[in-house]
Coordinates of C-alpha atoms in Angstrom, one line a residue:
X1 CA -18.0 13.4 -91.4
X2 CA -19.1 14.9 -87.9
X3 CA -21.4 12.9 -85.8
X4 CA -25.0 14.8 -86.1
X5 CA -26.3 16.3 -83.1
X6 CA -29.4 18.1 -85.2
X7 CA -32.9 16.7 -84.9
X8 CA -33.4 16.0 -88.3
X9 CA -36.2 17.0 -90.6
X10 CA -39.5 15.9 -91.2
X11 CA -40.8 15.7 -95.3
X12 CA -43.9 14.8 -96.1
X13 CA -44.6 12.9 -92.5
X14 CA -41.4 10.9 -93.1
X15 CA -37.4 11.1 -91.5
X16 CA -35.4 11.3 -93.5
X17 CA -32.0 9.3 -93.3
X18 CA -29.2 8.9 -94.7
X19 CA -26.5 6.0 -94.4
X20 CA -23.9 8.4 -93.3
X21 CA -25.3 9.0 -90.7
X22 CA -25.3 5.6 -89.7
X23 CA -21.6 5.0 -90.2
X24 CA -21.4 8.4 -87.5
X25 CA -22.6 6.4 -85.4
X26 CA -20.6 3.3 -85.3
X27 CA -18.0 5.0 -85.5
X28 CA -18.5 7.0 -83.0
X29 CA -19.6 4.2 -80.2
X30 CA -17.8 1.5 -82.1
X31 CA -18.1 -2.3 -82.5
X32 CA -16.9 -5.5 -80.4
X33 CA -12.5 -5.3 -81.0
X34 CA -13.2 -1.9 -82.1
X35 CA -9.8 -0.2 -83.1
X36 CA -10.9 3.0 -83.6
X37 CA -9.3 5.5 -81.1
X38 CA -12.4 7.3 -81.0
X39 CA -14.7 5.0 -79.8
X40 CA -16.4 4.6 -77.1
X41 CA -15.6 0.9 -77.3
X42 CA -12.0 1.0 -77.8
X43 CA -12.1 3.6 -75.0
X44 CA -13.6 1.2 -72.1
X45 CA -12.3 -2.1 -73.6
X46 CA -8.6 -1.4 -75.3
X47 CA -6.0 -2.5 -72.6
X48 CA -3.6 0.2 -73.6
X49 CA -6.5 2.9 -73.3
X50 CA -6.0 4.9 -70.0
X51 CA -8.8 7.3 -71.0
X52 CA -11.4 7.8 -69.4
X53 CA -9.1 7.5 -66.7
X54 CA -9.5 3.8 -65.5
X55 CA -9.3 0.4 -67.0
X56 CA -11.5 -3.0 -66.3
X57 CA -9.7 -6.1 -67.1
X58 CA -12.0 -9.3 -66.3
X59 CA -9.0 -11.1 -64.5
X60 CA -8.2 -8.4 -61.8
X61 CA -11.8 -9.3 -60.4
X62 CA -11.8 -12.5 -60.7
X63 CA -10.6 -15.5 -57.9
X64 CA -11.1 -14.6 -53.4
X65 CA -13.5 -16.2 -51.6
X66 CA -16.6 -14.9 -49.6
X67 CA -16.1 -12.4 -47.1
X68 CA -13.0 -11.0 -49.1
X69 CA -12.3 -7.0 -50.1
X70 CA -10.6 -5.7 -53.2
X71 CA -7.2 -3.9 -52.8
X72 CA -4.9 -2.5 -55.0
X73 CA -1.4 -3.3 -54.6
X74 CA 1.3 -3.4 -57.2
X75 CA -0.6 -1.6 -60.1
X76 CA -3.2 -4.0 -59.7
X77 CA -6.5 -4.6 -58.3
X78 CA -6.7 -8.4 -56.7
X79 CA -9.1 -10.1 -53.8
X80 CA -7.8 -9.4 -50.3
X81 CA -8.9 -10.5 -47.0
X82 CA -9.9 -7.7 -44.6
X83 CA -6.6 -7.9 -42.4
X84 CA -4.8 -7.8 -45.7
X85 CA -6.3 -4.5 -46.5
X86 CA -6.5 -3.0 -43.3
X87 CA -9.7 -3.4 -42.7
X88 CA -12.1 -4.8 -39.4
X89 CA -14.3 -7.1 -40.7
X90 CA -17.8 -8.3 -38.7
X91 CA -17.1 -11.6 -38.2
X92 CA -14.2 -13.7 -37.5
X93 CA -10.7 -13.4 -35.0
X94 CA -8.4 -10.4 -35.9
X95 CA -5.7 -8.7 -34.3
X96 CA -6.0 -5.2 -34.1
X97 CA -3.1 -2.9 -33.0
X98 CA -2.8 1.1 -32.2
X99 CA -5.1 3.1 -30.2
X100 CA -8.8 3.3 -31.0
X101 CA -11.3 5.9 -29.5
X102 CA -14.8 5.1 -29.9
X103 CA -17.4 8.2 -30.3
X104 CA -20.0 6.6 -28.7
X105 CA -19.9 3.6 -26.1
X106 CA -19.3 0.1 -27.5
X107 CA -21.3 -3.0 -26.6
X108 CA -20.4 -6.3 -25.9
X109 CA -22.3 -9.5 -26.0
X110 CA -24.5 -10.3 -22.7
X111 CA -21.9 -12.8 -21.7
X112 CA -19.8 -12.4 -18.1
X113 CA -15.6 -12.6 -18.5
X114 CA -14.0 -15.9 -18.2
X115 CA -10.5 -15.3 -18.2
X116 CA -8.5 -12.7 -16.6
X117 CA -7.5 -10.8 -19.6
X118 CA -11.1 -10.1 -21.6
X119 CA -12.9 -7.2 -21.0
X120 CA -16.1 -6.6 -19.0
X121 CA -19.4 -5.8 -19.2
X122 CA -20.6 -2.6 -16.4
X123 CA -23.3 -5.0 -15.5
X124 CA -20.7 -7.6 -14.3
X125 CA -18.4 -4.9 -12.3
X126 CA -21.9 -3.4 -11.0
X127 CA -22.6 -6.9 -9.4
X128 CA -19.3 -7.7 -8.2
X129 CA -19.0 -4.3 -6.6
X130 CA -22.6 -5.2 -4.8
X131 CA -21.9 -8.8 -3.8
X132 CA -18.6 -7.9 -2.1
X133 CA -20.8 -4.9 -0.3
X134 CA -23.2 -7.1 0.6
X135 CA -20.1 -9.4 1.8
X136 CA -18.6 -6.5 3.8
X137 CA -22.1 -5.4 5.0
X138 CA -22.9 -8.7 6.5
X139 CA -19.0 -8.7 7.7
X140 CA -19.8 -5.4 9.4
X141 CA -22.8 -7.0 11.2
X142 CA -21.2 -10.3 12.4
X143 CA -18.6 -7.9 14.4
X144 CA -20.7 -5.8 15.3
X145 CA -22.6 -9.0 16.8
X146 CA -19.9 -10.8 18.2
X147 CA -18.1 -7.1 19.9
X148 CA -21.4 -6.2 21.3
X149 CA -21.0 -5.4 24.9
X150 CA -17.7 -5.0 25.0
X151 CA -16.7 -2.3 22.3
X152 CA -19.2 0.6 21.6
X153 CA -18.6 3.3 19.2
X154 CA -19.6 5.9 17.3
X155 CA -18.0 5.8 14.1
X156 CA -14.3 5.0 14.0
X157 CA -14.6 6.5 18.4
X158 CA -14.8 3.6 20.8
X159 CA -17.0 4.4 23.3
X160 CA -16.7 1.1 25.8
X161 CA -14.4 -0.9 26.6
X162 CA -12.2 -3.4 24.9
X163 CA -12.6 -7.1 25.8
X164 CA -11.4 -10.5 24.7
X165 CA -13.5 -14.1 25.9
X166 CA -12.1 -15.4 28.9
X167 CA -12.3 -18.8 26.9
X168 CA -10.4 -18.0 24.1
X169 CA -6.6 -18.5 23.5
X170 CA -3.9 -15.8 25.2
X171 CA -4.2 -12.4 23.2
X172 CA -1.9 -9.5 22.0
X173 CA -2.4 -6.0 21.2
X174 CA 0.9 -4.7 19.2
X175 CA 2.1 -3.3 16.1
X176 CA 3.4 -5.9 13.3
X177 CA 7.2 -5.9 12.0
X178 CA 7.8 -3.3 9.3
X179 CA 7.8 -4.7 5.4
X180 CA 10.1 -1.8 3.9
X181 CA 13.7 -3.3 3.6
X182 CA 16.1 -2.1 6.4
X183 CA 14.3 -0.2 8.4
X184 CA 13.0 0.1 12.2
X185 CA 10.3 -0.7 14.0
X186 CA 7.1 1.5 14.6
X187 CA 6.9 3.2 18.2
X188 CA 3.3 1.8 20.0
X189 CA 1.9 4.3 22.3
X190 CA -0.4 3.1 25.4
X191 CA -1.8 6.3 26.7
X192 CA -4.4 7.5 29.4
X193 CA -6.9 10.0 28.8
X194 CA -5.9 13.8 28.9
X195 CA -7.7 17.0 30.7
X196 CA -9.8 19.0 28.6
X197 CA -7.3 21.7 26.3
X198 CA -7.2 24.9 28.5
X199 CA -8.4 23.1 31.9
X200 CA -7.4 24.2 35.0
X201 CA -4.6 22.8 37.3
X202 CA -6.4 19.7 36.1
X203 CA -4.6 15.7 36.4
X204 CA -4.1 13.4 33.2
X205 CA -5.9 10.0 33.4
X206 CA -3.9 7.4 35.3
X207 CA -2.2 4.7 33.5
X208 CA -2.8 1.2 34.6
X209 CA -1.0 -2.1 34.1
X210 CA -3.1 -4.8 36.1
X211 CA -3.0 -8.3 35.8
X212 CA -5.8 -11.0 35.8
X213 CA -7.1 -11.1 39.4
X214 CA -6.1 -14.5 41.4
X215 CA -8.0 -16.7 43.9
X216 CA -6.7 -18.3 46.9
X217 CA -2.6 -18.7 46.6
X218 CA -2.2 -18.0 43.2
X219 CA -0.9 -14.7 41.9
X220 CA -0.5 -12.9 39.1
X221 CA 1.6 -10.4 37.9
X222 CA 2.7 -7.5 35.0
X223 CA 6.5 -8.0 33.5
X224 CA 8.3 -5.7 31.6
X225 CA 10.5 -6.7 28.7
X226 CA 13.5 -5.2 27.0
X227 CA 15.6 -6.7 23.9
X228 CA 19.5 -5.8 24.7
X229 CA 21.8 -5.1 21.7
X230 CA 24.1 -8.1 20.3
X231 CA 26.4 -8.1 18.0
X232 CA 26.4 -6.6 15.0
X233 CA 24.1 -8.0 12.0
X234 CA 20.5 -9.1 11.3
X235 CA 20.3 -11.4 13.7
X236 CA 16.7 -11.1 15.7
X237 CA 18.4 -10.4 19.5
X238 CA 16.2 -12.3 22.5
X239 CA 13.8 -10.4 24.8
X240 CA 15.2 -9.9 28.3
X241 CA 12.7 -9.8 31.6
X242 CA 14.0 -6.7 32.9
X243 CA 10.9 -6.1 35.3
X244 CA 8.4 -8.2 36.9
X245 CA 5.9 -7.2 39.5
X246 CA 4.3 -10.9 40.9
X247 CA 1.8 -9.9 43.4
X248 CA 2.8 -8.1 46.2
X249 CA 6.4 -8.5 45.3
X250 CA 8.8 -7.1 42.5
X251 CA 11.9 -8.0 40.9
X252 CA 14.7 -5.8 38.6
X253 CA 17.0 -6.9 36.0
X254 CA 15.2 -10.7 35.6
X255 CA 15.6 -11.1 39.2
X256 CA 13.1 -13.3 41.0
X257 CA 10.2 -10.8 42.6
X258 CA 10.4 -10.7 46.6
X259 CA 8.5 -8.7 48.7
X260 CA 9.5 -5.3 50.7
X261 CA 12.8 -5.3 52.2
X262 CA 12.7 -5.0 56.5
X263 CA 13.6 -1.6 57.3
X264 CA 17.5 -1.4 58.3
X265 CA 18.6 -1.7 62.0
X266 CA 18.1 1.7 63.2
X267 CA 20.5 4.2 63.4
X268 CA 22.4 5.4 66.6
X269 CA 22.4 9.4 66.3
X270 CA 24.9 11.3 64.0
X271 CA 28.7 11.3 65.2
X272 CA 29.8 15.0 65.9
X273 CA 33.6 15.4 65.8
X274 CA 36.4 18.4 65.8
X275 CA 37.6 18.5 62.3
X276 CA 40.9 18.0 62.1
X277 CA 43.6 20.2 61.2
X278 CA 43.9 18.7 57.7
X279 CA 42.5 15.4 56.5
X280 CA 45.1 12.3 56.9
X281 CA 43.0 9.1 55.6
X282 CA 46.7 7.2 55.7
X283 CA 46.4 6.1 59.2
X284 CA 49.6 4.8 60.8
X285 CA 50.2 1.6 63.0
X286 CA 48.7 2.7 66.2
X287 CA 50.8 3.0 69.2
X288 CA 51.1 2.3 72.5
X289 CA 49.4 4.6 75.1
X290 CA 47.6 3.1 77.9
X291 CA 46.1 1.3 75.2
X292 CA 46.8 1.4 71.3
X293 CA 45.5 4.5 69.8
X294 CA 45.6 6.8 66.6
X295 CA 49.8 8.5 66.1
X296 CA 48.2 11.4 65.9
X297 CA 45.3 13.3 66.6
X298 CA 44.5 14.3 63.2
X299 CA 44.3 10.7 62.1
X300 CA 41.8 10.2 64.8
X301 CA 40.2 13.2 64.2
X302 CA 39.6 12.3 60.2
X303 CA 38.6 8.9 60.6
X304 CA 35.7 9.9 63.1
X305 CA 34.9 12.5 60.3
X306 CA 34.3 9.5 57.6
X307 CA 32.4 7.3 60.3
X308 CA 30.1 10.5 60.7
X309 CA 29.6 10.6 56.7
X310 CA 29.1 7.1 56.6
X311 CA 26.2 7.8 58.9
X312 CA 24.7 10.1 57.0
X313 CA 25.1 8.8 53.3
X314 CA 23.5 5.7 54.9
X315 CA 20.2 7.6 55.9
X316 CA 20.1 9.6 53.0
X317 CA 20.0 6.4 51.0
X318 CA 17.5 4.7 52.9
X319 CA 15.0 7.8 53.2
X320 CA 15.2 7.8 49.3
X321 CA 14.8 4.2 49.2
X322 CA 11.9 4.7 51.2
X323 CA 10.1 7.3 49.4
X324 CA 10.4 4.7 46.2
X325 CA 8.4 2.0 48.1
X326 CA 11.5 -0.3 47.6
X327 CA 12.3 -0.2 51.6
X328 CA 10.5 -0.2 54.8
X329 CA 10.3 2.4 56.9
X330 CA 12.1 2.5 60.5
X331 CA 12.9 4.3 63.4
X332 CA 16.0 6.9 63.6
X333 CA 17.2 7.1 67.1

């Protein structure tokens, strides 16, 4: 008999019912261990019943601990822990692996880094990045302090000069050693001003080397140094004086500094000669003539000729040695 779904009707004030109609209804949502396919009961409860499309079993809930998730994993539903699952829980230390991207900007506790591999907060980086301004800033000051008067400038210009204490230890301007693996040094340029770009006819600044000045006998100087090849290898090679100018004297080559050489004796005027008919430098014993003399006069004639280019050779190389300063000057005769 089909479950009613009609209101039923009213006689005499009164509903009328009939036991059927109870039995519909048991059978149709069942008892406790209902086994009739039909019911609702045997429906939700039955372990073999798949309809209506799920089952509840009290044991696949039960057991876990607080905190825990439900997971389903071979067929069955059973308590997991968050990292089991796949899940991020709120509280407690999990690893998390793969890349995340946030929507919005995460925040993290108002707490400062301790160790060099947590994350920070902006607020931390904002007050490192203003203490070590600050730092620089007072830096800045100090050497601004301590190079006033002897370096002005105007930005990254100079405008003064560049001065050390005379109370401090011996200084050095220079270029460092290079770091890159097998490799040369850096040239260092020391140069003077230039004339203005388009000037005319107009000089370069002057270059000077000058050394500390002296009082009384003392004397001071400017050297030059050069470092001369070795042999082949890594081996640092030794810097070589090679020029030294000590007060009014100089010296080449590591040489000790002396003063201007004397000018040479002076020179007797310039032999004049007959050339001779050709040049014979193999001069023969002389002979016997009055007096020993040249064999020939061609012999005689040549040898006068070398004399006379001696002479001149001579003055060429002292004129040039005195337009270099290295040589006084003297008299020709």
């Amino acid at each position: 008999m089909a479950y009613p779904i009609d209101k039923t009707a009213w006689v005499d004030g009164v509903t009328e019912l009939d036991a059927w109609w109870f039995n519909a209804i048991e059978d149709y949502i069942g008892v406790v261990g209902s086994t009739e396919p039909g019911s609702l009961t045997y429906k939700l409860t039955n372990p073999e019943q798949a309809d209506p499309g799920h089952r509840h079993t009290a044991a696949a809930f039960n057991g876990g601990i607080d905190g825990d998730v439900f997971g389903r994993a071979g067929g069955a539903w059973a308590p997991k822990t968050p990292d089991a699952a796949g899940l991020v829980a709120k509280a407690g230390d999990q690893s998390i692996t793969g890349k995340k991207t946030f929507a919005t900007i995460p925040e993290g506790p108002n707490a400062d880094p301790t160790t060099g591999n947590q994350l920070t907060r902006k607020s931390y980086v904002d007050a490192g990045i203003a203490a070590e301004a600050n730092t620089r800033a007072a830096a800045d000051a100090a050497h601004d302090t301590a190079i006033a008067g002897k370096v002005a400038k105007a930005g990254d210009t100079m405008t003064g000069d560049l001065g050390f204490g005379g109370e401090t230890a011996d200084r050095a301007i220079q270029q460092g050693r290079r770091s890159t693996a097998d490799s040369a040094g850096r040239s260092f340029t020391l140069g003077a001003g230039g004339a203005t770009t388009g000037a005319t006819n107009k000089a370069g600044g002057i270059l000077r080397l000058q050394p500390g000045v002296s009082t009384g006998s003392g004397e001071s100087g400017v050297e030059v140094y050069g470092c001369p090849a070795g042999f082949p290898g890594g081996v640092d090679n030794a810097l070589a004086l090679m020029f030294k100018i000590l007060g009014n004297k100089m010296g080449f080559f590591g040489e000790g500094p002396v003063t201007k050489p004397a000018p040479l004796t002076a020179q007797l005027a310039t032999l004049t000669c007959d050339a001779p008919g050709f040049d014979d430098y193999d001069l023969a014993a002389p002979v016997q003539n009055t007096g020993w003399g040249f064999s020939t006069a061609d012999e005689f004639k040549t040898a006068m000729a070398v004399i006379a280019n001696l002479q001149t050779r001579c003055l060429e190389l002292e004129i040039r040695l005195q337009s270099l300063g290295l040589l006084g000057i003297g008299i020709i005769i």
